[in-house]
Amino acid sequence: MKAEIIAVGTEILTGQIVNTNAQFLSEKLASLGIDVYFQTAVGDNENRLLSVLEIAKERSDLIILTGGLGPTEDDLTKQTLAKFVGRGLSFDPEAVEKLDRFFASRPDYARTPNNERQAQLVTGSTPLPNATGLAVGGLLEVDGATYVVLPGPPSELKPMVNNELVPLLSTGQKLYSRVLRFFGIGESQLVTILAQMIDQQSDPTIAPYAKTGEVTLRLSTKALSQAEADAKFEAVEKSILAYQTFEGQPLSKIFYGYGDDNSLAQVAFDLLKSQAKTISAAESLTAGLFQATLADFAGASSIFSGGFVTYSMEEKSRMLDIPLGELEKHGVVSAFTAGKMAEQARKLTQSDLAVSLTGVAGPDSLEGHPAGTVFIGLASESGTEIIEANIAGRSRRDVRKIAVMHAFNLVRKTLLKN
């Protein structure tokens, strides 16, 4: 089934409101296994709406119109649809009764003839009751096309869709997705590596998405059950993770988790909790962002008791008890300083692990290092590991954010070795 969404309302075209209904409906229809091929916005104009309906009829099986069901003269969706399909308008008894109850309970509201428009349906429609408003929706099948009219306010549209429309449209199959998350590769690189697989994709489909500092792959398929979908996903995922990066390592090495809402920080935090490990941090360019991210998770106090924000060289020396002469010799932006910061943070807090971040957030260079140069240290019982990340061409904010992601990834990989 090919679906099309038509949003009716001049206020959408003038930018006075955002068409959030289209996003909600697209997600809802996708979950039912119905593909949305087109989205259109049209003003409160009969001729323009008729022209849009003419186009939609030729290319879509399911045509959903939102908005324009109110009592005023510019609310013309049902009237225009009736004209388009050659039907009249009829009153829905339940909607009329609801209008009666509404005005009976509010004697200060004047009932005018145009209020009755909200209880009308295109003749032959299946009514879709409005749980939170007065305008009744409807579903109508004419000449092989299914038309649905829905109210514009999201507070009315969403309950109507969830409670009334979805049961009528359910096909048995649903759309299932699995999101694979990768850190340490760009979208263009990942797409190049998987080019043949993406070009030849059929079912499940594979869609890459670039996010700040990472890349995700969304696998999607239609199936009758989660188990059926999982069986399809397993085979495709296994093939994807076996591909090699340009450095010769399998993609499984830079794959870190699943889901839209997952993150490197979440994965590292869960590993810390499951292994009952404590962590501290000493931060320079990130100014506490690593620690603030940890604190976002409920239960953070069980693995994180505190840390340090040491922005200047002098504070690195004073707070972390690192000889100032050594810092001056090696520089703030150095592997030496990152290592010492991590080791001292671990020692002073008596934590199992400690992370350090020092570098150049930009936009200017520092100590001869270009913006985006970051050194990250991780001290643990087994020793100290230091990595250098080159986060060039990014804003100051993104450099700091991606540096923290590198730090959490370092924690993740260290804990997975245990």
CSV table of C-alpha atoms in Angstrom, one decimal:
chain,number,residue,atom,x,y,z
A,1,MET,CA,0.0,0.0,0.0
A,2,LYS,CA,1.4,3.4,-1.0
A,3,ALA,CA,0.3,6.2,1.3
A,4,GLU,CA,0.3,10.0,0.9
A,5,ILE,CA,-0.2,12.6,3.5
A,6,ILE,CA,-1.8,16.0,2.7
A,7,ALA,CA,-1.7,18.7,5.3
A,8,VAL,CA,-4.3,21.4,4.8
A,9,GLY,CA,-3.7,24.8,6.3
A,10,THR,CA,-2.4,28.1,5.1
A,11,GLU,CA,-0.7,28.5,8.4
A,12,ILE,CA,1.6,25.7,7.6
A,13,LEU,CA,2.8,27.3,4.4
A,14,THR,CA,3.4,30.7,6.0
A,15,GLY,CA,5.5,29.1,8.7
A,16,GLN,CA,3.1,29.9,11.6
A,17,ILE,CA,3.0,26.3,12.7
A,18,VAL,CA,5.2,23.3,12.1
A,19,ASN,CA,3.7,20.2,10.5
A,20,THR,CA,4.4,17.7,13.2
A,21,ASN,CA,1.4,15.6,12.2
A,22,ALA,CA,3.2,14.4,9.1
A,23,GLN,CA,6.1,13.1,11.1
A,24,PHE,CA,3.8,11.3,13.6
A,25,LEU,CA,1.7,9.8,10.8
A,26,SER,CA,4.7,8.6,8.8
A,27,GLU,CA,6.1,6.8,11.9
A,28,LYS,CA,2.8,5.3,12.7
A,29,LEU,CA,2.1,4.1,9.2
A,30,ALA,CA,5.6,2.7,8.9
A,31,SER,CA,5.0,0.7,12.1
A,32,LEU,CA,2.0,-0.8,10.3
A,33,GLY,CA,4.0,-1.8,7.2
A,34,ILE,CA,2.5,1.0,5.1
A,35,ASP,CA,5.0,3.0,3.0
A,36,VAL,CA,4.5,6.8,2.8
A,37,TYR,CA,5.7,7.9,-0.6
A,38,PHE,CA,4.6,11.6,-0.6
A,39,GLN,CA,3.9,14.4,1.8
A,40,THR,CA,2.2,17.6,0.6
A,41,ALA,CA,1.1,20.8,2.3
A,42,VAL,CA,-1.7,22.9,0.7
A,43,GLY,CA,-3.4,26.1,1.8
A,44,ASP,CA,-7.1,26.6,2.6
A,45,ASN,CA,-8.1,26.8,-1.0
A,46,GLU,CA,-10.6,24.6,-2.7
A,47,ASN,CA,-9.1,24.6,-6.2
A,48,ARG,CA,-5.6,23.9,-5.0
A,49,LEU,CA,-6.8,21.1,-2.8
A,50,LEU,CA,-8.8,19.6,-5.6
A,51,SER,CA,-5.6,19.7,-7.8
A,52,VAL,CA,-3.6,18.0,-5.1
A,53,LEU,CA,-6.3,15.3,-4.6
A,54,GLU,CA,-6.2,14.6,-8.4
A,55,ILE,CA,-2.5,14.0,-8.3
A,56,ALA,CA,-2.7,11.9,-5.2
A,57,LYS,CA,-5.4,9.7,-6.6
A,58,GLU,CA,-3.2,8.7,-9.5
A,59,ARG,CA,-0.2,7.7,-7.4
A,60,SER,CA,-1.4,6.6,-3.9
A,61,ASP,CA,-3.6,3.9,-2.5
A,62,LEU,CA,-4.1,5.6,0.9
A,63,ILE,CA,-4.6,9.4,1.0
A,64,ILE,CA,-4.7,11.0,4.5
A,65,LEU,CA,-5.8,14.6,4.8
A,66,THR,CA,-5.1,16.5,8.1
A,67,GLY,CA,-6.6,19.8,9.2
A,68,GLY,CA,-9.5,21.9,7.9
A,69,LEU,CA,-12.3,20.1,9.9
A,70,GLY,CA,-13.3,23.0,12.0
A,71,PRO,CA,-16.4,25.2,12.0
A,72,THR,CA,-15.1,28.2,10.0
A,73,GLU,CA,-15.5,28.9,6.3
A,74,ASP,CA,-11.8,28.2,5.6
A,75,ASP,CA,-12.2,24.7,7.1
A,76,LEU,CA,-13.0,23.1,3.8
A,77,THR,CA,-11.3,19.7,3.8
A,78,LYS,CA,-14.5,17.5,4.0
A,79,GLN,CA,-16.4,19.7,1.7
A,80,THR,CA,-13.7,19.6,-0.9
A,81,LEU,CA,-13.2,15.9,-0.6
A,82,ALA,CA,-17.0,15.4,-1.0
A,83,LYS,CA,-16.9,17.4,-4.2
A,84,PHE,CA,-13.9,15.5,-5.5
A,85,VAL,CA,-15.4,12.0,-5.1
A,86,GLY,CA,-18.9,13.2,-6.1
A,87,ARG,CA,-20.6,12.5,-2.8
A,88,GLY,CA,-22.7,14.6,-0.4
A,89,LEU,CA,-22.2,15.4,3.3
A,90,SER,CA,-24.1,13.6,6.1
A,91,PHE,CA,-24.3,14.1,9.8
A,92,ASP,CA,-22.8,11.5,12.1
A,93,PRO,CA,-25.3,11.0,14.9
A,94,GLU,CA,-22.7,10.4,17.6
A,95,ALA,CA,-20.8,13.6,16.6
A,96,VAL,CA,-24.1,15.6,16.7
A,97,GLU,CA,-24.9,14.2,20.1
A,98,LYS,CA,-21.4,15.2,21.3
A,99,LEU,CA,-22.0,18.7,20.1
A,100,ASP,CA,-25.3,18.8,21.9
A,101,ARG,CA,-23.7,17.7,25.2
A,102,PHE,CA,-20.8,20.2,24.7
A,103,PHE,CA,-23.1,23.3,24.3
A,104,ALA,CA,-25.5,22.1,26.9
A,105,SER,CA,-22.7,22.0,29.5
A,106,ARG,CA,-21.5,25.4,28.5
A,107,PRO,CA,-24.4,27.9,28.3
A,108,ASP,CA,-22.0,30.8,27.9
A,109,TYR,CA,-20.9,29.4,24.5
A,110,ALA,CA,-23.2,30.5,21.6
A,111,ARG,CA,-24.1,27.7,19.3
A,112,THR,CA,-24.0,28.9,15.7
A,113,PRO,CA,-24.9,27.1,12.5
A,114,ASN,CA,-21.3,26.7,11.4
A,115,ASN,CA,-20.6,24.6,14.5
A,116,GLU,CA,-22.7,21.8,12.8
A,117,ARG,CA,-19.9,21.4,10.1
A,118,GLN,CA,-17.8,19.6,12.7
A,119,ALA,CA,-20.4,16.7,12.9
A,120,GLN,CA,-20.4,16.2,9.1
A,121,LEU,CA,-18.9,13.4,7.1
A,122,VAL,CA,-18.5,12.6,3.4
A,123,THR,CA,-21.5,10.3,2.8
A,124,GLY,CA,-20.5,6.7,3.1
A,125,SER,CA,-17.5,7.3,5.4
A,126,THR,CA,-16.7,5.2,8.4
A,127,PRO,CA,-16.7,7.7,11.3
A,128,LEU,CA,-13.6,8.2,13.4
A,129,PRO,CA,-14.8,9.5,16.8
A,130,ASN,CA,-12.8,12.4,18.2
A,131,ALA,CA,-12.1,11.7,21.9
A,132,THR,CA,-10.6,15.1,22.6
A,133,GLY,CA,-12.4,17.5,20.3
A,134,LEU,CA,-15.7,18.0,18.4
A,135,ALA,CA,-14.7,17.5,14.7
A,136,VAL,CA,-15.4,13.9,13.6
A,137,GLY,CA,-12.9,12.2,11.3
A,138,GLY,CA,-13.7,9.7,8.6
A,139,LEU,CA,-12.4,6.9,6.4
A,140,LEU,CA,-13.9,6.5,2.9
A,141,GLU,CA,-13.1,4.0,0.0
A,142,VAL,CA,-13.9,5.2,-3.5
A,143,ASP,CA,-12.7,3.7,-6.8
A,144,GLY,CA,-9.8,1.8,-5.3
A,145,ALA,CA,-8.5,4.6,-3.2
A,146,THR,CA,-8.9,5.0,0.6
A,147,TYR,CA,-9.3,8.6,1.9
A,148,VAL,CA,-8.9,9.5,5.6
A,149,VAL,CA,-9.7,12.9,7.0
A,150,LEU,CA,-8.3,13.8,10.4
A,151,PRO,CA,-8.3,17.0,12.5
A,152,GLY,CA,-5.4,19.3,12.5
A,153,PRO,CA,-4.6,19.8,16.3
A,154,PRO,CA,-2.2,17.1,17.4
A,155,SER,CA,-4.0,16.7,20.6
A,156,GLU,CA,-7.1,15.5,18.6
A,157,LEU,CA,-5.3,13.8,15.7
A,158,LYS,CA,-3.0,11.5,17.8
A,159,PRO,CA,-5.8,9.8,19.9
A,160,MET,CA,-7.9,9.4,16.8
A,161,VAL,CA,-5.1,7.7,14.9
A,162,ASN,CA,-4.1,5.5,17.8
A,163,ASN,CA,-7.6,4.5,18.9
A,164,GLU,CA,-9.7,4.6,15.7
A,165,LEU,CA,-7.6,4.6,12.6
A,166,VAL,CA,-4.8,2.1,13.4
A,167,PRO,CA,-7.2,-0.8,14.0
A,168,LEU,CA,-8.8,-0.2,10.6
A,169,LEU,CA,-5.4,-0.1,8.8
A,170,SER,CA,-3.6,-3.0,10.5
A,171,THR,CA,-2.4,-5.4,7.8
A,172,GLY,CA,-0.8,-8.0,10.0
A,173,GLN,CA,2.8,-7.2,8.9
A,174,LYS,CA,4.6,-4.5,10.8
A,175,LEU,CA,7.8,-2.6,10.1
A,176,TYR,CA,10.7,-3.6,12.3
A,177,SER,CA,14.1,-1.9,12.6
A,178,ARG,CA,17.5,-2.6,14.1
A,179,VAL,CA,20.0,0.2,14.5
A,180,LEU,CA,23.7,-0.6,14.5
A,181,ARG,CA,26.1,2.1,16.0
A,182,PHE,CA,29.7,2.6,14.9
A,183,PHE,CA,32.4,4.9,16.3
A,184,GLY,CA,35.7,5.6,14.7
A,185,ILE,CA,34.6,5.9,11.0
A,186,GLY,CA,32.9,8.5,8.8
A,187,GLU,CA,29.7,8.0,7.0
A,188,SER,CA,31.3,8.2,3.5
A,189,GLN,CA,33.9,5.6,4.5
A,190,LEU,CA,31.3,3.2,5.8
A,191,VAL,CA,29.1,3.7,2.8
A,192,THR,CA,32.1,3.1,0.5
A,193,ILE,CA,33.0,-0.1,2.4
A,194,LEU,CA,29.5,-1.4,2.2
A,195,ALA,CA,28.7,0.0,-1.3
A,196,GLN,CA,28.1,-3.4,-2.9
A,197,MET,CA,25.9,-4.6,-0.1
A,198,ILE,CA,23.9,-1.3,-0.1
A,199,ASP,CA,23.5,-1.3,-3.8
A,200,GLN,CA,22.2,-4.8,-3.8
A,201,GLN,CA,20.0,-4.5,-0.7
A,202,SER,CA,16.5,-5.8,-0.9
A,203,ASP,CA,15.1,-7.0,2.4
A,204,PRO,CA,16.1,-5.9,5.0
A,205,THR,CA,17.0,-2.4,3.7
A,206,ILE,CA,20.1,-0.7,4.9
A,207,ALA,CA,20.2,3.1,5.6
A,208,PRO,CA,23.2,5.0,6.9
A,209,TYR,CA,22.9,8.1,9.1
A,210,ALA,CA,25.7,10.4,10.1
A,211,LYS,CA,25.6,11.8,13.6
A,212,THR,CA,28.1,14.0,15.5
A,213,GLY,CA,31.2,11.8,15.8
A,214,GLU,CA,29.6,8.5,14.8
A,215,VAL,CA,27.6,6.7,12.2
A,216,THR,CA,24.5,4.5,12.5
A,217,LEU,CA,23.0,1.9,10.1
A,218,ARG,CA,19.3,1.3,10.3
A,219,LEU,CA,18.2,-2.1,9.1
A,220,SER,CA,14.4,-2.3,8.3
A,221,THR,CA,12.1,-5.1,7.3
A,222,LYS,CA,8.4,-6.0,7.2
A,223,ALA,CA,7.5,-9.1,9.2
A,224,LEU,CA,4.6,-10.8,11.0
A,225,SER,CA,6.6,-11.0,14.3
A,226,GLN,CA,9.7,-9.7,16.0
A,227,ALA,CA,11.2,-13.2,15.8
A,228,GLU,CA,10.8,-13.3,12.0
A,229,ALA,CA,12.4,-9.8,11.8
A,230,ASP,CA,15.3,-10.8,14.0
A,231,ALA,CA,16.1,-13.8,11.9
A,232,LYS,CA,16.4,-11.5,8.9
A,233,PHE,CA,18.5,-8.9,10.8
A,234,GLU,CA,20.9,-11.5,12.2
A,235,ALA,CA,22.0,-12.6,8.7
A,236,VAL,CA,22.5,-9.1,7.4
A,237,GLU,CA,24.3,-7.9,10.6
A,238,LYS,CA,26.7,-10.8,10.5
A,239,SER,CA,27.7,-9.9,6.9
A,240,ILE,CA,28.1,-6.2,7.7
A,241,LEU,CA,30.3,-6.7,10.7
A,242,ALA,CA,32.5,-9.1,8.7
A,243,TYR,CA,33.5,-6.3,6.2
A,244,GLN,CA,36.9,-4.9,6.7
A,245,THR,CA,37.8,-1.2,7.2
A,246,PHE,CA,40.5,0.5,5.1
A,247,GLU,CA,42.8,-0.3,8.0
A,248,GLY,CA,42.2,-4.0,7.6
A,249,GLN,CA,40.2,-4.5,10.8
A,250,PRO,CA,36.6,-5.9,10.7
A,251,LEU,CA,33.7,-3.5,11.2
A,252,SER,CA,32.9,-5.5,14.4
A,253,LYS,CA,35.8,-3.7,16.0
A,254,ILE,CA,34.2,-0.3,15.7
A,255,PHE,CA,30.7,-1.5,16.3
A,256,TYR,CA,29.6,-0.6,19.8
A,257,GLY,CA,25.9,-1.1,20.3
A,258,TYR,CA,22.3,-1.0,19.2
A,259,GLY,CA,19.3,1.4,19.3
A,260,ASP,CA,18.3,5.0,18.5
A,261,ASP,CA,18.8,6.2,22.0
A,262,ASN,CA,22.0,4.4,22.9
A,263,SER,CA,25.4,6.1,23.2
A,264,LEU,CA,29.0,5.3,24.0
A,265,ALA,CA,28.5,7.0,27.4
A,266,GLN,CA,25.6,4.6,28.1
A,267,VAL,CA,27.5,1.5,27.1
A,268,ALA,CA,30.6,2.6,29.2
A,269,PHE,CA,28.4,3.4,32.1
A,270,ASP,CA,26.6,0.0,32.0
A,271,LEU,CA,29.9,-1.8,31.8
A,272,LEU,CA,31.3,0.1,34.8
A,273,LYS,CA,28.2,-0.8,36.8
A,274,SER,CA,28.1,-4.4,35.8
A,275,GLN,CA,31.8,-4.8,36.7
A,276,ALA,CA,31.5,-2.7,39.9
A,277,LYS,CA,34.3,-0.5,38.8
A,278,THR,CA,34.7,3.1,39.9
A,279,ILE,CA,36.0,5.9,37.7
A,280,SER,CA,37.3,9.5,38.0
A,281,ALA,CA,38.4,12.1,35.5
A,282,ALA,CA,40.7,15.1,35.0
A,283,GLU,CA,39.6,17.4,32.3
A,284,SER,CA,41.1,20.3,30.6
A,285,LEU,CA,39.6,21.3,27.2
A,286,THR,CA,36.3,19.5,27.9
A,287,ALA,CA,35.9,21.4,31.2
A,288,GLY,CA,33.9,18.8,33.0
A,289,LEU,CA,31.8,17.5,30.1
A,290,PHE,CA,32.9,13.9,30.6
A,291,GLN,CA,31.9,14.0,34.3
A,292,ALA,CA,28.7,15.9,33.5
A,293,THR,CA,27.7,13.2,31.0
A,294,LEU,CA,28.4,10.4,33.6
A,295,ALA,CA,26.2,12.3,36.1
A,296,ASP,CA,23.3,12.3,33.7
A,297,PHE,CA,22.7,8.5,34.4
A,298,ALA,CA,20.7,7.4,37.3
A,299,GLY,CA,22.9,5.6,39.8
A,300,ALA,CA,26.1,7.5,38.8
A,301,SER,CA,27.2,7.9,42.4
A,302,SER,CA,27.8,4.2,42.6
A,303,ILE,CA,30.7,4.4,40.1
A,304,PHE,CA,31.7,8.1,40.2
A,305,SER,CA,32.6,9.9,43.3
A,306,GLY,CA,34.3,13.0,41.8
A,307,GLY,CA,37.0,14.3,39.6
A,308,PHE,CA,38.9,17.4,38.5
A,309,VAL,CA,38.5,20.3,36.0
A,310,THR,CA,42.0,21.7,35.5
A,311,TYR,CA,41.9,24.2,32.7
A,312,SER,CA,45.2,26.0,33.2
A,313,MET,CA,48.7,24.6,33.6
A,314,GLU,CA,48.9,26.0,37.1
A,315,GLU,CA,45.7,24.2,38.2
A,316,LYS,CA,46.9,21.0,36.7
A,317,SER,CA,50.0,21.3,38.8
A,318,ARG,CA,48.2,22.4,42.0
A,319,MET,CA,45.1,20.2,41.9
A,320,LEU,CA,46.7,17.0,40.5
A,321,ASP,CA,50.1,17.4,42.2
A,322,ILE,CA,52.1,17.3,39.0
A,323,PRO,CA,55.4,19.2,39.1
A,324,LEU,CA,54.9,22.5,37.2
A,325,GLY,CA,58.4,22.2,35.7
A,326,GLU,CA,57.4,18.9,34.0
A,327,LEU,CA,54.2,20.4,32.6
A,328,GLU,CA,56.2,23.3,31.2
A,329,LYS,CA,58.7,21.0,29.7
A,330,HIS,CA,56.2,18.7,27.9
A,331,GLY,CA,53.4,21.2,27.4
A,332,VAL,CA,49.7,21.0,28.2
A,333,VAL,CA,48.9,19.4,24.8
A,334,SER,CA,50.9,16.3,25.1
A,335,ALA,CA,50.8,12.6,25.7
A,336,PHE,CA,52.9,13.1,28.9
A,337,THR,CA,50.4,15.5,30.4
A,338,ALA,CA,47.4,13.3,29.5
A,339,GLY,CA,49.1,10.3,31.1
A,340,LYS,CA,50.0,12.2,34.3
A,341,MET,CA,46.5,13.7,34.6
A,342,ALA,CA,44.9,10.3,34.4
A,343,GLU,CA,47.4,8.6,36.8
A,344,GLN,CA,47.1,11.4,39.4
A,345,ALA,CA,43.3,11.5,39.2
A,346,ARG,CA,43.1,7.8,39.8
A,347,LYS,CA,45.6,8.0,42.7
A,348,LEU,CA,43.9,11.0,44.4
A,349,THR,CA,40.4,9.5,44.2
A,350,GLN,CA,41.4,5.9,44.7
A,351,SER,CA,39.3,4.9,41.7
A,352,ASP,CA,39.6,1.8,39.6
A,353,LEU,CA,40.0,3.9,36.4
A,354,ALA,CA,40.6,7.5,35.6
A,355,VAL,CA,40.2,9.4,32.3
A,356,SER,CA,42.1,12.5,31.2
A,357,LEU,CA,41.4,14.9,28.4
A,358,THR,CA,43.7,17.7,27.3
A,359,GLY,CA,44.1,19.4,23.9
A,360,VAL,CA,43.1,22.3,21.7
A,361,ALA,CA,39.3,23.0,21.3
A,362,GLY,CA,40.1,25.9,18.9
A,363,PRO,CA,39.6,27.9,17.0
A,364,ASP,CA,43.3,28.9,17.5
A,365,SER,CA,46.3,26.6,17.8
A,366,LEU,CA,48.1,26.0,21.1
A,367,GLU,CA,51.7,25.1,21.7
A,368,GLY,CA,52.1,24.5,18.0
A,369,HIS,CA,49.2,22.0,17.8
A,370,PRO,CA,46.3,22.8,15.5
A,371,ALA,CA,42.7,23.0,16.7
A,372,GLY,CA,41.2,19.6,17.2
A,373,THR,CA,44.3,18.0,18.6
A,374,VAL,CA,43.3,16.0,21.7
A,375,PHE,CA,45.2,13.6,24.0
A,376,ILE,CA,43.2,11.2,26.1
A,377,GLY,CA,44.6,9.1,28.9
A,378,LEU,CA,43.1,6.1,30.8
A,379,ALA,CA,44.8,4.9,33.9
A,380,SER,CA,44.0,1.6,35.5
A,381,GLU,CA,45.5,-1.2,37.5
A,382,SER,CA,47.1,-2.6,34.4
A,383,GLY,CA,48.8,0.7,33.4
A,384,THR,CA,48.1,3.8,31.4
A,385,GLU,CA,47.0,4.0,27.8
A,386,ILE,CA,47.1,7.2,25.9
A,387,ILE,CA,45.5,8.0,22.5
A,388,GLU,CA,45.8,11.0,20.3
A,389,ALA,CA,42.6,12.1,18.4
A,390,ASN,CA,42.7,14.6,15.6
A,391,ILE,CA,39.3,16.2,15.4
A,392,ALA,CA,40.0,18.7,12.7
A,393,GLY,CA,37.5,20.9,10.9
A,394,ARG,CA,35.0,21.0,13.7
A,395,SER,CA,33.5,23.7,15.8
A,396,ARG,CA,34.8,24.2,19.3
A,397,ARG,CA,31.7,22.6,20.7
A,398,ASP,CA,32.0,19.5,18.5
A,399,VAL,CA,35.7,19.0,19.3
A,400,ARG,CA,34.8,18.8,23.0
A,401,LYS,CA,31.8,16.5,22.4
A,402,ILE,CA,33.7,14.1,20.2
A,403,ALA,CA,36.7,14.1,22.5
A,404,VAL,CA,34.4,12.9,25.3
A,405,MET,CA,33.1,10.2,23.0
A,406,HIS,CA,36.7,9.1,22.4
A,407,ALA,CA,37.1,8.9,26.1
A,408,PHE,CA,34.1,6.8,26.7
A,409,ASN,CA,35.1,4.5,23.8
A,410,LEU,CA,38.5,4.1,25.5
A,411,VAL,CA,36.7,3.1,28.7
A,412,ARG,CA,34.5,0.7,26.9
A,413,LYS,CA,37.3,-1.1,25.1
A,414,THR,CA,39.3,-1.3,28.3
A,415,LEU,CA,36.5,-2.8,30.3
A,416,LEU,CA,35.7,-5.3,27.5
A,417,LYS,CA,39.2,-6.7,27.9
A,418,ASN,CA,38.5,-7.7,31.5
